[in-house]
Short mmCIF file of C-alpha atoms in Angstrom, two decimals:
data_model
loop_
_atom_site.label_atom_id
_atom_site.label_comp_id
_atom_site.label_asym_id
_atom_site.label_seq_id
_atom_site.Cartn_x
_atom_site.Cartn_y
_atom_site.Cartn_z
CA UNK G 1 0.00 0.00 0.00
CA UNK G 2 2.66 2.85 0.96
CA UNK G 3 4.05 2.39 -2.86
CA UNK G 4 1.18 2.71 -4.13
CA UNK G 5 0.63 5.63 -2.27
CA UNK G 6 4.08 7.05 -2.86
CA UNK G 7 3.85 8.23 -6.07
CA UNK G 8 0.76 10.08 -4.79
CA UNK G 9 2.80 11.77 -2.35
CA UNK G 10 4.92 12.69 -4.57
CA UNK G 11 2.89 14.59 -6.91
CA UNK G 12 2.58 18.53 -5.12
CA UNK G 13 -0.83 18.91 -4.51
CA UNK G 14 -2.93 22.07 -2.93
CA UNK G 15 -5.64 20.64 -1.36
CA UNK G 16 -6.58 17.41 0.24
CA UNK G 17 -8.42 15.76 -2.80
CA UNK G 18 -7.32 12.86 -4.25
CA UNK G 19 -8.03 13.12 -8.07
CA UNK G 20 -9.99 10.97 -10.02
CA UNK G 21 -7.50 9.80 -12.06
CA UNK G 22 -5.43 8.80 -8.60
CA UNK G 23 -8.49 6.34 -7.43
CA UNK G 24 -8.40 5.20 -10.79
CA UNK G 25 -4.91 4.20 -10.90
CA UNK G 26 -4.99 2.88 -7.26
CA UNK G 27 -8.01 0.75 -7.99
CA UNK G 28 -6.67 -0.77 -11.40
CA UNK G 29 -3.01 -1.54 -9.81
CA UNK G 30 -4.85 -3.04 -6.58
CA UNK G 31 -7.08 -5.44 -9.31
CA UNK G 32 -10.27 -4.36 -7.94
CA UNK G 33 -12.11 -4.31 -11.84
CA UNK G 34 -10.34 -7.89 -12.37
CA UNK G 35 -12.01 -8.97 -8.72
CA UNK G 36 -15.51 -7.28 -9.61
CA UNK G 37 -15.34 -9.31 -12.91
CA UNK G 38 -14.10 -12.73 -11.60
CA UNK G 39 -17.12 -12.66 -9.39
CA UNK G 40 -19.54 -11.90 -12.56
CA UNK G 41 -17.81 -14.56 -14.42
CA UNK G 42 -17.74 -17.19 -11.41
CA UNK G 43 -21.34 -16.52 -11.21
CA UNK G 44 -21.96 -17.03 -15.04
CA UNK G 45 -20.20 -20.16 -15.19
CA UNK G 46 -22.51 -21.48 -12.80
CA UNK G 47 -25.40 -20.54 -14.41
CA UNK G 48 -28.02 -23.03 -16.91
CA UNK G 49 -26.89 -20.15 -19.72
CA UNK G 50 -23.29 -21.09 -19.32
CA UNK G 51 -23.97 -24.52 -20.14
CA UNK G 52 -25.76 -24.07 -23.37
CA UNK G 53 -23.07 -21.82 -24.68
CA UNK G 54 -20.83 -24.13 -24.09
CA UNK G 55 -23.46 -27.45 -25.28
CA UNK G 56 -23.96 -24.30 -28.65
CA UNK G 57 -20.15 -24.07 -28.83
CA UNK G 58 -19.82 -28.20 -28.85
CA UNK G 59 -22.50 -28.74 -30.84
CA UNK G 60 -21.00 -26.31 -33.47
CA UNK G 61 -17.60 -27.94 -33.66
CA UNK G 62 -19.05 -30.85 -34.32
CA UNK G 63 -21.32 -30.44 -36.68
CA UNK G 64 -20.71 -30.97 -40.61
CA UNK G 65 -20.52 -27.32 -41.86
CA UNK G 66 -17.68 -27.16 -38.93
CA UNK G 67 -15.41 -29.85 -40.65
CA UNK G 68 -14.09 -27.69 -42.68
CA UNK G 69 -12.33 -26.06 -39.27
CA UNK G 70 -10.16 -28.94 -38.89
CA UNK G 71 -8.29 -28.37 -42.37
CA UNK G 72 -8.02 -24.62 -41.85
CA UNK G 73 -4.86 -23.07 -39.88
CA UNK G 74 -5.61 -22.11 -36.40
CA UNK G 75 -6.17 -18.65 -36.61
CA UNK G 76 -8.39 -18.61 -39.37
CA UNK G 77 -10.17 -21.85 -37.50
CA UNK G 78 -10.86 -19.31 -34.60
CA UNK G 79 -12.26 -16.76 -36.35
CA UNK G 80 -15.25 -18.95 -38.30
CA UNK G 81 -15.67 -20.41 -35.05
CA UNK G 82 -16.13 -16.70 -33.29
CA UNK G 83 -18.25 -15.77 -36.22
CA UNK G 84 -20.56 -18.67 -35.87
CA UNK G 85 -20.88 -18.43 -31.95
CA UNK G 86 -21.85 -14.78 -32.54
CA UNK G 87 -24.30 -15.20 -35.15
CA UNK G 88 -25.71 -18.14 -32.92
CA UNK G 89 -29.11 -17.67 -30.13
CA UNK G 90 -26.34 -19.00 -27.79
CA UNK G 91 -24.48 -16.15 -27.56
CA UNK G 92 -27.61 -13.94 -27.50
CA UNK G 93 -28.28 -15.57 -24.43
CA UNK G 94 -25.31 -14.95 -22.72
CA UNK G 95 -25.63 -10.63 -23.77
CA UNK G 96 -29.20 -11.55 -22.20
CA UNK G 97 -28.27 -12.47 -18.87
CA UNK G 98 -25.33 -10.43 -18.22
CA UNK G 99 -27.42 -7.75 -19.08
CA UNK G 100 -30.10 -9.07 -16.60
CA UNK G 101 -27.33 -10.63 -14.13
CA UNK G 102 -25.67 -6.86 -13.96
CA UNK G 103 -29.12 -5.28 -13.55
CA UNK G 104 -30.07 -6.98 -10.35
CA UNK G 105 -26.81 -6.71 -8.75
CA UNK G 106 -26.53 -3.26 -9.92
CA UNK G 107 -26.87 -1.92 -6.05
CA UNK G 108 -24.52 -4.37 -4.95
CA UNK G 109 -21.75 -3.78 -7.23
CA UNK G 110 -22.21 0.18 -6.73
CA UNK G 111 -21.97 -0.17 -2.96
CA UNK G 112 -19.00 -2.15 -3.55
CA UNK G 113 -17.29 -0.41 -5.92
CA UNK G 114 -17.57 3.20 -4.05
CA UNK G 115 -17.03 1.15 -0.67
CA UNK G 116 -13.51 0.58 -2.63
CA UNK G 117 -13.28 4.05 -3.59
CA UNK G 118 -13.94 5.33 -0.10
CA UNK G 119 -11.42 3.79 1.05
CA UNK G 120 -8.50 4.77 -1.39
CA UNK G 121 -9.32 8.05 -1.47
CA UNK G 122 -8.89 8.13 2.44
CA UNK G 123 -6.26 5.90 2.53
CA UNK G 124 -4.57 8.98 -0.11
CA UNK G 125 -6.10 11.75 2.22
CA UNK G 126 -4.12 10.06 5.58
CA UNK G 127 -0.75 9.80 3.33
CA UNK G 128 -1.73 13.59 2.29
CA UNK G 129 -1.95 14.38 5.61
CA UNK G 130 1.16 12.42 6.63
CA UNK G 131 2.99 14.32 4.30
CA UNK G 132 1.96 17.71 4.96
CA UNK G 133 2.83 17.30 8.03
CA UNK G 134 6.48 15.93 7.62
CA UNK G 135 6.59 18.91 5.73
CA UNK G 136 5.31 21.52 8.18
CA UNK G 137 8.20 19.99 10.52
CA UNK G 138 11.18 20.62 7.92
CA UNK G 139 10.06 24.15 6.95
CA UNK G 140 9.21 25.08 9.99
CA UNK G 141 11.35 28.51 10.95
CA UNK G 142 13.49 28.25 13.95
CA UNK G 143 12.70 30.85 17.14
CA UNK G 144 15.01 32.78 19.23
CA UNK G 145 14.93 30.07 21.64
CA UNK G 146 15.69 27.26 19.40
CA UNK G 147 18.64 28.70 18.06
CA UNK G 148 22.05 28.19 18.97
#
């Protein structure tokens, strides 16, 4: 956390307020967006829709107009594959229930996500702080009594 937080303190700011783009950077290095999205995908791969992509995706590798993939080079393979998954009510239903899926844990992931932000931007207010502070104690001019 403090290197993360370092380069913060290094940057000469006038007030208190972490930027946007600081949170940002903070929450991307941290892996908060991969976290949010390994839960949406956990939860997707144990849904019913999961497993008729993937019965769709088996059922299209398999079937004659796909035979031609096996004499094709790999990238190419990939690509009618990708194309045909696409174009197929499969992969309609997976845009379906994300889209539904995102919707009713809409609160929860908001909550979450400025829960997160909450606490980077005071985690980047205290190392402010911290700073300032250390400052205040270098600069700070030297009275008749202190002086030697």
């Amino acid at each position: 956390m403090a290197e993360q937080l370092s380069n913060h303190q290094a940057k000469p700011q006038q007030t208190n307020q972490a930027t946007t783009e600081d949170i940002l950077t903070i929450f991307k290095r941290r892996g908060l967006f991969d976290s949010l999205r390994k839960s949406l995908f956990a939860d997707f791969k144990e849904s019913s829709t999961h497993e008729s992509l993937i019965a769709a995706i088996e059922s299209l590798v398999e079937s004659d107009s796909s035979a031609t993939l096996a004499t094709r080079n790999r990238g190419k393979a990939a690509a009618l594959l990708e194309g045909s998954v696409n174009r197929s009510e499969a992969f309609g239903n997976v845009n379906k229930y994300i889209d539904e899926h995102v919707s009713t844990r809409n609160e929860e992931l908001n909550r979450k996500i400025e829960e997160m932000v909450r606490q980077i931007n005071n985690e980047l207010r205290a190392a402010t702080d911290t700073s300032t502070e250390a400052q205040k104690q270098v600069t700070k001019p030297e009275t008749k009594g202190n002086r030697q």
